[in-house]
CSV table of C-alpha atoms in Angstrom, one decimal:
chain,number,residue,atom,x,y,z
N,103,MET,CA,0.3,-0.2,-0.1
N,104,ASP,CA,0.9,3.7,-0.6
N,105,LYS,CA,2.3,5.5,1.9
N,106,VAL,CA,1.5,9.5,3.0
N,107,ARG,CA,3.7,11.5,4.5
N,108,PHE,CA,2.1,12.9,8.1
N,109,GLY,CA,2.2,16.4,8.6
N,110,LYS,CA,5.1,17.7,9.8
N,111,THR,CA,6.1,14.7,11.8
N,112,GLU,CA,7.8,13.5,8.4
N,113,LEU,CA,6.6,9.7,9.4
N,114,MET,CA,5.3,7.6,6.5
N,115,VAL,CA,2.4,6.0,7.2
N,116,SER,CA,0.2,4.0,5.2
N,117,LYS,CA,-2.7,4.9,3.9
N,118,VAL,CA,-5.1,3.9,6.4
N,119,GLY,CA,-4.9,3.2,8.7
N,120,MET,CA,-5.9,-0.1,11.1
N,121,GLY,CA,-8.9,0.9,14.4
N,122,CYS,CA,-8.0,-1.2,16.4
N,123,LEU,CA,-11.0,-1.0,19.0
N,124,PRO,CA,-13.0,-4.4,17.4
N,125,ILE,CA,-10.5,-6.5,18.3
N,126,GLN,CA,-11.6,-6.3,21.9
N,127,ARG,CA,-14.0,-8.9,20.3
N,128,LEU,CA,-11.8,-11.2,19.3
N,129,SER,CA,-9.6,-13.9,20.9
N,130,ILE,CA,-6.0,-13.3,20.8
N,131,PRO,CA,-5.2,-15.7,18.6
N,132,ASP,CA,-8.1,-14.4,16.0
N,133,ALA,CA,-7.1,-10.9,17.3
N,134,VAL,CA,-3.4,-11.4,16.4
N,135,ALA,CA,-4.4,-13.2,13.4
N,136,VAL,CA,-5.9,-10.3,11.8
N,137,VAL,CA,-3.5,-7.3,13.1
N,138,ARG,CA,-0.3,-9.3,11.5
N,139,GLY,CA,-2.2,-9.8,7.9
N,140,ALA,CA,-2.8,-5.9,8.1
N,141,VAL,CA,0.4,-5.8,8.5
N,142,ASP,CA,1.1,-7.7,6.0
N,143,LEU,CA,-1.3,-6.4,3.7
N,144,GLY,CA,1.1,-3.1,3.7
N,145,ILE,CA,-1.1,-0.8,6.9
N,146,ASN,CA,1.8,0.2,9.1
N,147,PHE,CA,-0.3,2.6,11.1
N,148,LEU,CA,-1.7,1.0,14.6
N,149,ASP,CA,-4.3,3.1,16.4
N,150,THR,CA,-5.5,1.9,20.2
N,151,ALA,CA,-6.6,4.0,23.4
N,152,ASN,CA,-5.6,3.0,27.1
N,153,GLY,CA,-9.6,2.4,27.7
N,154,TYR,CA,-9.8,0.1,25.0
N,155,THR,CA,-9.6,-3.2,27.1
N,156,ASP,CA,-7.0,-5.9,26.2
N,157,SER,CA,-6.4,-4.6,22.7
N,158,GLU,CA,-2.9,-3.1,23.4
N,159,GLU,CA,-1.8,-6.1,24.7
N,160,LYS,CA,-3.3,-8.6,21.4
N,161,ILE,CA,-1.5,-5.5,19.4
N,162,GLY,CA,1.4,-6.7,21.0
N,163,ALA,CA,0.8,-10.3,21.2
N,164,ALA,CA,0.7,-9.3,17.0
N,165,ILE,CA,3.6,-6.9,16.4
N,166,LYS,CA,6.0,-9.1,18.8
N,167,ASP,CA,8.5,-11.1,15.8
N,168,ILE,CA,7.7,-7.7,13.2
N,169,PRO,CA,11.3,-4.4,12.8
N,170,ARG,CA,9.8,-1.5,15.6
N,171,GLU,CA,10.6,0.8,12.6
N,172,ASN,CA,8.5,-1.1,10.5
N,173,LEU,CA,4.8,0.0,12.3
N,174,VAL,CA,3.5,3.5,13.2
N,175,ILE,CA,1.7,2.6,16.2
N,176,ALA,CA,-0.2,5.5,18.4
N,177,SER,CA,-2.8,5.1,21.7
N,178,LYS,CA,-4.4,7.0,23.7
N,179,SER,CA,-5.6,8.0,27.0
N,180,HIS,CA,-8.1,9.5,28.8
N,181,ALA,CA,-6.4,12.1,31.8
N,182,THR,CA,-7.3,14.8,32.2
N,183,ASP,CA,-3.7,15.7,34.5
N,184,LYS,CA,-0.2,14.8,34.7
N,185,LYS,CA,0.2,12.0,37.2
N,186,THR,CA,-2.3,9.3,35.6
N,187,LEU,CA,-1.4,10.4,31.6
N,188,LEU,CA,2.6,8.7,32.8
N,189,GLU,CA,0.6,6.0,34.3
N,190,HIS,CA,-1.7,5.6,31.5
N,191,LEU,CA,1.2,5.8,28.8
N,192,ASP,CA,4.1,3.1,30.9
N,193,LEU,CA,0.3,0.2,31.0
N,194,SER,CA,-0.2,1.6,27.2
N,195,LEU,CA,4.2,0.6,27.1
N,196,LYS,CA,4.0,-2.2,29.2
N,197,ARG,CA,1.3,-4.0,27.2
N,198,LEU,CA,2.2,-3.7,23.5
N,199,GLY,CA,5.4,-4.3,24.3
N,200,THR,CA,7.7,-1.5,22.9
N,201,ASP,CA,9.9,1.6,24.4
N,202,TYR,CA,8.4,4.4,22.7
N,203,LEU,CA,4.6,5.2,21.1
N,204,ASP,CA,5.3,7.2,17.3
N,205,LEU,CA,2.2,8.9,19.1
N,206,TYR,CA,-0.3,9.2,21.4
N,207,GLN,CA,-3.9,11.6,21.9
N,208,HIS,CA,-4.8,13.1,24.2
N,209,HIS,CA,-8.4,11.1,23.2
N,210,ALA,CA,-11.8,12.9,22.5
N,211,VAL,CA,-11.5,16.9,24.5
N,212,SER,CA,-14.8,17.8,23.3
N,213,THR,CA,-15.2,20.9,25.7
N,214,VAL,CA,-13.4,23.1,26.8
N,215,GLU,CA,-13.5,22.7,30.4
N,216,LYS,CA,-11.4,19.5,29.5
N,217,TYR,CA,-9.2,20.7,27.3
N,218,ASP,CA,-8.4,23.3,29.4
N,219,ALA,CA,-8.0,21.2,32.2
N,220,ILE,CA,-5.5,19.4,30.3
N,221,MET,CA,-3.7,22.3,29.9
N,222,ALA,CA,-3.9,24.0,33.0
N,223,GLU,CA,-0.2,23.6,35.2
N,224,GLY,CA,0.2,19.8,36.2
N,225,GLY,CA,-2.6,18.7,33.7
N,226,ALA,CA,-2.2,16.0,31.2
N,227,TYR,CA,-0.2,18.5,28.6
N,228,GLU,CA,2.9,18.3,30.8
N,229,GLY,CA,2.7,15.0,31.2
N,230,MET,CA,3.1,14.8,27.1
N,231,LEU,CA,6.0,17.2,27.2
N,232,GLU,CA,7.9,15.0,29.8
N,233,ALA,CA,7.2,11.9,28.1
N,234,VAL,CA,9.5,13.4,25.3
N,235,SER,CA,11.7,14.0,26.4
N,236,ALA,CA,11.9,10.7,28.0
N,237,GLY,CA,12.4,9.5,24.7
N,238,LYS,CA,8.8,7.2,25.3
N,239,LEU,CA,6.7,9.1,22.8
N,240,ARG,CA,7.6,11.0,19.5
N,241,PHE,CA,5.1,12.9,18.4
N,242,PRO,CA,1.7,14.2,21.2
N,243,GLY,CA,-1.9,14.7,19.4
N,244,PHE,CA,-5.2,14.9,20.5
N,245,THR,CA,-8.5,13.2,19.7
N,246,SER,CA,-12.5,15.5,19.8
N,247,HIS,CA,-15.8,15.4,18.4
N,248,SER,CA,-16.9,19.0,18.1
N,249,VAL,CA,-14.3,20.6,15.2
N,250,ALA,CA,-15.1,24.5,16.1
N,251,LEU,CA,-13.0,23.4,19.4
N,252,ALA,CA,-10.4,21.1,17.6
N,253,LYS,CA,-10.1,24.4,15.1
N,254,LYS,CA,-9.4,26.3,18.1
N,255,ILE,CA,-6.6,24.2,19.6
N,256,MET,CA,-4.4,23.6,16.6
N,257,ARG,CA,-4.4,27.7,16.1
N,258,GLU,CA,-2.6,26.8,19.3
N,259,GLN,CA,-0.2,24.6,17.3
N,260,ASN,CA,0.4,22.5,20.2
N,261,PHE,CA,0.1,19.3,18.3
N,262,TYR,CA,1.3,17.5,15.6
N,263,SER,CA,-2.6,16.1,14.6
N,264,VAL,CA,-5.6,15.6,14.9
N,265,GLN,CA,-8.4,13.1,15.5
N,266,LEU,CA,-11.8,13.7,14.0
N,267,PRO,CA,-15.5,12.0,13.6
N,268,PHE,CA,-14.8,12.5,9.1
N,269,ASN,CA,-17.2,10.0,6.9
N,270,TYR,CA,-19.4,10.8,4.0
N,271,VAL,CA,-22.4,11.5,6.1
N,272,ASP,CA,-19.7,14.0,8.8
N,273,VAL,CA,-18.8,16.1,6.9
N,274,GLU,CA,-17.9,19.5,9.2
N,275,ALA,CA,-14.5,19.0,9.1
N,276,ALA,CA,-14.4,19.0,4.7
N,277,ASN,CA,-15.0,22.4,4.7
N,278,GLU,CA,-12.3,24.3,7.7
N,279,ALA,CA,-10.7,21.0,9.4
N,280,ILE,CA,-8.7,19.3,7.0
N,281,PRO,CA,-7.5,22.8,5.4
N,282,LEU,CA,-6.4,24.0,8.7
N,283,ALA,CA,-4.4,21.0,9.5
N,284,GLN,CA,-3.1,21.2,5.9
N,285,GLU,CA,-2.3,24.5,6.4
N,286,LEU,CA,-1.1,24.2,9.8
N,287,ASP,CA,1.5,20.5,8.9
N,288,MET,CA,-0.8,18.8,11.0
N,289,GLY,CA,-1.5,15.0,10.3
N,290,PHE,CA,-5.0,14.6,9.7
N,291,ILE,CA,-6.3,11.1,11.3
N,292,ALA,CA,-10.3,10.7,10.0
N,293,MET,CA,-11.8,8.7,13.3
N,294,LYS,CA,-15.4,6.4,12.2
N,295,PRO,CA,-14.9,6.7,8.4
N,296,PHE,CA,-17.9,4.1,9.4
N,297,GLY,CA,-20.0,6.9,11.2
N,298,GLY,CA,-19.8,4.7,13.7
N,299,GLY,CA,-21.3,1.5,12.4
N,300,LEU,CA,-23.8,4.0,10.4
N,301,LEU,CA,-22.7,3.7,6.9
N,302,ASP,CA,-22.4,-0.8,5.6
N,303,ASP,CA,-21.4,0.0,2.6
N,304,ALA,CA,-16.7,0.1,2.0
N,305,ASN,CA,-16.8,0.8,-1.1
N,306,LEU,CA,-18.6,4.4,-0.3
N,307,SER,CA,-16.6,5.2,2.2
N,308,MET,CA,-13.8,4.4,1.5
N,309,LYS,CA,-14.3,5.5,-2.0
N,310,TYR,CA,-15.2,9.1,-0.5
N,311,LEU,CA,-12.8,9.7,1.9
N,312,MET,CA,-9.1,8.5,-1.0
N,313,GLN,CA,-11.2,12.1,-2.6
N,314,PHE,CA,-9.1,13.8,-0.1
N,315,ASP,CA,-5.0,12.9,-0.9
N,316,SER,CA,-3.7,14.7,3.1
N,317,ILE,CA,-6.1,12.5,5.0
N,318,VAL,CA,-5.8,9.0,7.3
N,319,PRO,CA,-8.9,6.8,7.5
N,320,ASP,CA,-8.5,4.2,11.0
N,321,PRO,CA,-11.1,2.4,9.8
N,322,GLY,CA,-12.3,-0.6,13.1
N,323,VAL,CA,-12.1,-3.7,11.3
N,324,MET,CA,-11.8,-7.4,12.8
N,325,SER,CA,-11.8,-9.9,10.5
N,326,MET,CA,-9.5,-10.4,7.3
N,327,SER,CA,-12.4,-9.7,4.5
N,328,GLU,CA,-12.7,-6.8,6.0
N,329,MET,CA,-9.7,-5.2,6.0
N,330,GLU,CA,-8.9,-7.0,2.0
N,331,GLU,CA,-12.0,-5.5,1.0
N,332,ILE,CA,-10.8,-1.7,2.2
N,333,VAL,CA,-7.2,-2.3,0.9
N,334,ARG,CA,-8.4,-3.4,-2.5
N,335,ILE,CA,-10.9,-0.4,-2.8
N,336,TYR,CA,-8.0,2.1,-1.5
N,337,GLU,CA,-5.5,0.1,-4.1
N,338,SER,CA,-8.2,0.3,-7.5
N,339,GLY,CA,-7.9,3.4,-6.4
N,340,GLN,CA,-11.4,4.2,-9.0
N,341,PRO,CA,-13.1,7.4,-8.4
N,342,LEU,CA,-16.3,7.3,-7.0
N,343,SER,CA,-19.3,6.4,-9.8
N,344,ALA,CA,-22.8,8.7,-10.2
N,345,ALA,CA,-24.1,5.6,-9.4
N,346,GLU,CA,-22.3,5.4,-6.0
N,347,MET,CA,-23.0,9.4,-5.6
N,348,ALA,CA,-26.3,8.6,-5.6
N,349,ALA,CA,-26.3,6.3,-3.5
N,350,ILE,CA,-24.1,8.4,-0.9
N,351,GLU,CA,-26.6,10.8,-1.0
N,352,ALA,CA,-29.6,8.9,-1.3
N,353,LYS,CA,-27.8,7.7,2.6
N,354,ARG,CA,-28.0,11.5,3.9
N,355,ALA,CA,-31.4,11.5,3.0
N,356,GLU,CA,-31.5,8.7,5.3
N,357,LEU,CA,-30.4,10.2,8.2
N,358,GLY,CA,-31.3,13.0,8.1
N,359,SER,CA,-30.0,15.2,11.0
N,360,VAL,CA,-32.4,12.8,13.3
N,361,TRP,CA,-28.3,11.2,14.7
N,362,CYS,CA,-26.4,12.2,17.1
N,363,HIS,CA,-22.5,13.9,16.0
N,364,ARG,CA,-21.3,13.2,19.6
N,365,CYS,CA,-21.1,17.0,20.0
N,366,ASP,CA,-21.9,17.5,23.2
N,367,TYR,CA,-23.8,21.0,23.0
N,368,CYS,CA,-27.0,19.3,25.0
N,369,GLN,CA,-24.5,19.1,27.7
N,370,PRO,CA,-24.8,19.6,31.2
N,371,CYS,CA,-27.9,17.5,32.2
N,372,GLN,CA,-29.6,18.0,35.3
N,373,GLN,CA,-29.8,14.5,35.6
N,374,ASP,CA,-26.0,14.0,34.1
N,375,ILE,CA,-27.2,11.5,31.9
N,376,LYS,CA,-24.3,11.5,29.2
N,377,ILE,CA,-26.6,12.1,26.4
N,378,SER,CA,-24.4,11.5,23.4
N,379,GLY,CA,-23.0,8.3,25.5
N,380,VAL,CA,-26.8,7.8,24.7
N,381,LEU,CA,-28.1,8.6,21.6
N,382,THR,CA,-24.5,6.2,20.3
N,383,ILE,CA,-25.0,2.8,22.0
N,384,ASP,CA,-26.6,1.3,19.2
N,385,SER,CA,-23.1,1.9,17.3
N,386,LEU,CA,-20.9,0.9,20.4
N,387,ILE,CA,-23.2,-2.3,21.0
N,388,LYS,CA,-22.2,-2.9,17.2
N,389,ARG,CA,-18.0,-2.2,18.0
N,390,ALA,CA,-17.4,-4.1,21.3
N,391,PRO,CA,-17.4,-7.0,23.5
N,392,TYR,CA,-19.8,-7.4,26.4
N,393,ILE,CA,-17.7,-6.6,28.6
N,394,GLY,CA,-16.4,-3.1,26.9
N,395,VAL,CA,-20.2,-1.5,26.8
N,396,MET,CA,-20.6,-2.4,30.5
N,397,ARG,CA,-18.1,-0.4,31.7
N,398,ILE,CA,-18.2,2.3,29.5
N,399,ALA,CA,-22.1,3.3,29.0
N,400,GLY,CA,-23.7,0.5,31.1
N,401,ALA,CA,-24.3,3.0,34.4
N,402,ASN,CA,-25.0,5.7,31.9
N,403,LEU,CA,-28.4,3.7,30.5
N,404,GLU,CA,-29.3,3.2,34.3
N,405,ASN,CA,-28.7,6.2,34.5
N,406,ALA,CA,-30.7,7.7,31.4
N,407,ARG,CA,-34.2,6.2,32.7
N,408,ASN,CA,-34.0,9.0,35.0
N,409,CYS,CA,-34.7,11.8,32.1
N,410,ILE,CA,-37.4,14.3,33.0
N,411,GLU,CA,-37.9,15.6,30.0
N,412,CYS,CA,-37.0,18.8,30.2
N,413,GLY,CA,-36.4,19.8,27.3
N,414,ASP,CA,-32.8,22.0,28.3
N,415,CYS,CA,-31.0,18.9,26.1
N,416,VAL,CA,-33.3,20.6,23.0
N,417,GLN,CA,-32.7,24.2,23.6
N,418,ARG,CA,-29.7,23.4,22.9
N,419,CYS,CA,-28.6,20.5,20.2
N,420,PRO,CA,-28.0,22.2,17.2
N,421,TYR,CA,-29.7,20.1,14.8
N,422,ASN,CA,-33.1,20.3,16.5
N,423,LEU,CA,-33.5,16.3,17.8
N,424,ASP,CA,-35.4,15.3,20.3
N,425,ILE,CA,-33.3,13.9,22.4
N,426,PRO,CA,-35.7,12.9,25.6
N,427,ALA,CA,-37.6,10.6,22.5
N,428,LEU,CA,-34.6,9.3,20.8
N,429,ILE,CA,-33.4,8.4,24.9
N,430,LYS,CA,-36.2,6.5,25.1
N,431,GLU,CA,-35.6,4.7,21.9
N,432,LYS,CA,-32.3,3.7,22.7
N,433,LEU,CA,-33.0,2.9,25.7
N,434,ALA,CA,-35.9,-0.1,24.6
N,435,ILE,CA,-32.5,-0.6,22.9
N,436,TRP,CA,-30.5,-1.2,25.6
N,437,ASP,CA,-33.5,-3.6,27.4
N,438,GLU,CA,-33.9,-5.7,24.7
N,439,TYR,CA,-29.6,-5.8,23.9
N,440,LEU,CA,-29.4,-6.9,28.1
N,441,ALA,CA,-32.2,-9.6,27.4
N,442,ASP,CA,-30.0,-10.5,25.2
N,443,ASN,CA,-26.8,-10.6,27.2
N,444,GLN,CA,-28.5,-13.0,29.5
N,445,PRO,CA,-26.1,-15.0,31.8
N,446,GLN,CA,-27.6,-18.6,30.7
N,447,PRO,CA,-28.8,-20.8,33.1
N,448,ALA,CA,-26.3,-23.3,34.5
N,449,SER,CA,-26.9,-27.0,32.9
């Protein structure tokens, strides 16, 4: 697979990476086979996170015999303070079996409050700089679900990369964030190229992203057939046809505006419900194992039953979603999921 220069890091990364969240759902041998298979196909960029349960350990098992210089390894931490970030980094290095990460990202910096905490004295960014000095980390980056906040952070020029949701439905980044990344010579990672599971046609999704030659999509995969299909699409170099563009427009029309974009402008909630986590639960269910779903979302989904339908979130939502009604819909999905995953009685 061809490679692309990853901004001013000067790293040369495969035109498409591998998002390693879904391998949580695989056995260790199956996960190792998928990661090694992806590398054999020419994928050299592996993106994971401290919070993805055992993803890092599985990657570590897969890459132990691969020359380290042949890989570009990225991970993330939700920590906002220096101490916790450094602890997370050391744990990631241990799990991955490596002495350094090429890219370490502040995870989900989608609110001003979180960003301010990271950048404050004793904040996680200080830990990033310390890790760079110690040789444990080459380049700091960040991920976000807010294009507006991401642009502000990018302009401060403390980071080498930005990761934002970007696909043929989530197109906000195309007009400003991607051009800004090019202007500032930052690496741009296209998060959620399949819309968190909403977009199931790899041909449409990847051909759309192929139009932007400076970005690196990192689709989450959990089988070799998925990875092979993505690589085949990229290597074909075929642009979108008129029929495929029509299919994209049809999907956009189908989704309309009645889906959560995870911007979190609806927060805070009087009942302390993390609304985007509720409205995207069906996507998480598709991508993560039961233990991960319960750890990440279980308490929040149960708390969502306390919604008092005050309407504050509706007033704040830039997409005019009827959030209380959507919460009820997602709780119905949640209840069905819980029923389907009840422990079976011993025979």
